[in-house]
C-alpha positions as a Python dict, from the first residue, in 0.01 Angstrom:
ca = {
    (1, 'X'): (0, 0, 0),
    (2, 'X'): (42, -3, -334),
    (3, 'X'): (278, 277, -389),
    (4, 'X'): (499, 85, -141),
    (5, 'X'): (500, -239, -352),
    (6, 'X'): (588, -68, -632),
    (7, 'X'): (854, 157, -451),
    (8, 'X'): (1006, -241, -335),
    (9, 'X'): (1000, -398, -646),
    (10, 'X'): (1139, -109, -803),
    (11, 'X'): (1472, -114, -524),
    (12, 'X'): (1452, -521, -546),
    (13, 'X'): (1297, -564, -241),
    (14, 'X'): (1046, -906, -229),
    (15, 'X'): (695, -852, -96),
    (16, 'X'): (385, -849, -147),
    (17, 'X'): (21, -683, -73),
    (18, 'X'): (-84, -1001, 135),
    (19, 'X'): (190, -1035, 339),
    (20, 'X'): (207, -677, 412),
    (21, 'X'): (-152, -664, 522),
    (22, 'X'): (-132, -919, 684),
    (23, 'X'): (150, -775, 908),
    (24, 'X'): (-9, -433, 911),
    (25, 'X'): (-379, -588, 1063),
    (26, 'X'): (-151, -747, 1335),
    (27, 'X'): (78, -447, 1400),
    (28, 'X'): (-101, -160, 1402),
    (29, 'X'): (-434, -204, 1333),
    (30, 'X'): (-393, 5, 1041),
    (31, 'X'): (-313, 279, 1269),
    (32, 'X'): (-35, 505, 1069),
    (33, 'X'): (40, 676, 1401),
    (34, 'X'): (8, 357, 1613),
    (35, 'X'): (308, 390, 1865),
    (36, 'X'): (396, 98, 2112),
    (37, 'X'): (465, 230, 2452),
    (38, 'X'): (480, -154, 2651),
    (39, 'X'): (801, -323, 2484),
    (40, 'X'): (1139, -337, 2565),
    (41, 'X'): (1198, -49, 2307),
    (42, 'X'): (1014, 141, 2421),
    (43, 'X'): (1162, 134, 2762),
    (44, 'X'): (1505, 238, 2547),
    (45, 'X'): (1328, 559, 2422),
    (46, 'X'): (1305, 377, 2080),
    (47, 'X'): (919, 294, 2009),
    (48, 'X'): (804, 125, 1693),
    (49, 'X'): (561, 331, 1527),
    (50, 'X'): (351, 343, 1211),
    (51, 'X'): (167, 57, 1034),
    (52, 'X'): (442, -212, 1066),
    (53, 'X'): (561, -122, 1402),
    (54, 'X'): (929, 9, 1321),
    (55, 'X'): (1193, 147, 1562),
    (56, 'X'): (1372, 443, 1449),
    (57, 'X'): (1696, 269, 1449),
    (58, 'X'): (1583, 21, 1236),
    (59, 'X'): (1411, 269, 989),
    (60, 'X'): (1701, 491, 970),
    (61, 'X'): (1901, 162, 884),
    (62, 'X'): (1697, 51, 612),
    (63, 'X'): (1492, 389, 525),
    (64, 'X'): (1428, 336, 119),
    (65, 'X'): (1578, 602, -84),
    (66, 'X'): (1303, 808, -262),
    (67, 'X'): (1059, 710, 35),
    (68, 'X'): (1011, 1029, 326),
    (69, 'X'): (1192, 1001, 660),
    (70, 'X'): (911, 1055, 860),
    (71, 'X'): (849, 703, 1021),
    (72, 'X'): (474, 705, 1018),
    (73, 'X'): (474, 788, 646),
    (74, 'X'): (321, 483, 548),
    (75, 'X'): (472, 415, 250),
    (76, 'X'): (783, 469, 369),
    (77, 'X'): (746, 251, 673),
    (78, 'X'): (622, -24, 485),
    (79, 'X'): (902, -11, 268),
    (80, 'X'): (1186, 37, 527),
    (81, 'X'): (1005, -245, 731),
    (82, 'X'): (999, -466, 443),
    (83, 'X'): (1368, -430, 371),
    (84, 'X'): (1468, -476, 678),
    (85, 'X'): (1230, -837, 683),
    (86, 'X'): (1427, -884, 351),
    (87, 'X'): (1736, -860, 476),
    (88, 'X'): (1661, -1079, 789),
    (89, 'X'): (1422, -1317, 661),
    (90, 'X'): (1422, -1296, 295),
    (91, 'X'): (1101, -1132, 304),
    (92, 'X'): (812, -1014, 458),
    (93, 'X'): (604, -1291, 290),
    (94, 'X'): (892, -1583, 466),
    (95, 'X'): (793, -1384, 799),
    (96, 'X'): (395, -1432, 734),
    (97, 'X'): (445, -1770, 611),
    (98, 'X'): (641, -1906, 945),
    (99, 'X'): (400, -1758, 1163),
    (100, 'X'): (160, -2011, 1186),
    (101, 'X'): (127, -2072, 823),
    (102, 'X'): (37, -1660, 787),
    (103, 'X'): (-303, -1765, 1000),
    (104, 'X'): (-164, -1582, 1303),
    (105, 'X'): (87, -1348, 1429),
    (106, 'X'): (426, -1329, 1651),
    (107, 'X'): (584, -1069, 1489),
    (108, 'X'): (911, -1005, 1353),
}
């Protein structure tokens, strides 16, 4: 996790360790390879995967130069999912703190 929070701040994306673990025990489980197979994504052929539970459309759309394509690479799938919080939310930490004060989780 900490190659990732370097790899943000160094690209100027806000975040930090807490938030993202916190959004990583609630995604995945910690599970790198975790795959959702129950949403409406993946009904569309487009399952989140990895630790923060990204679909390929939205990794490819805010995959962080420098960082691997693979989506279960998890520093790259921290990094593309905390862009892509960024860019909706202002941050991942914005998404923690709304959901129930970062005590429990609705995801993003």
């Amino acid at each position: 996790m900490a190659e990732a929070v370097d790899v943000m701040h160094t690209r100027g994306i806000p975040g930090s360790a807490s938030a993202i673990k916190v959004a990583i025990e609630h995604e995945s489980g910690g599970d790198p390879d975790a795959t959702n197979y129950d949403d409406l994504n993946a009904r569309a052929w487009n399952n989140s995967r990895g630790l923060m539970q990204v679909v390929p459309t939205t990794f490819r759309a805010y995959h962080v130069p420098g960082t691997s394509w693979n989506i279960t690479d998890p520093v790259a799938n921290i990094c593309a999912a905390s862009a892509y919080a960024a860019d909706t939310y202002g941050s991942i930490d914005n998404v923690v703190a709304t959901r129930c004060g970062g005590k429990c989780w609705k995801g993003y």
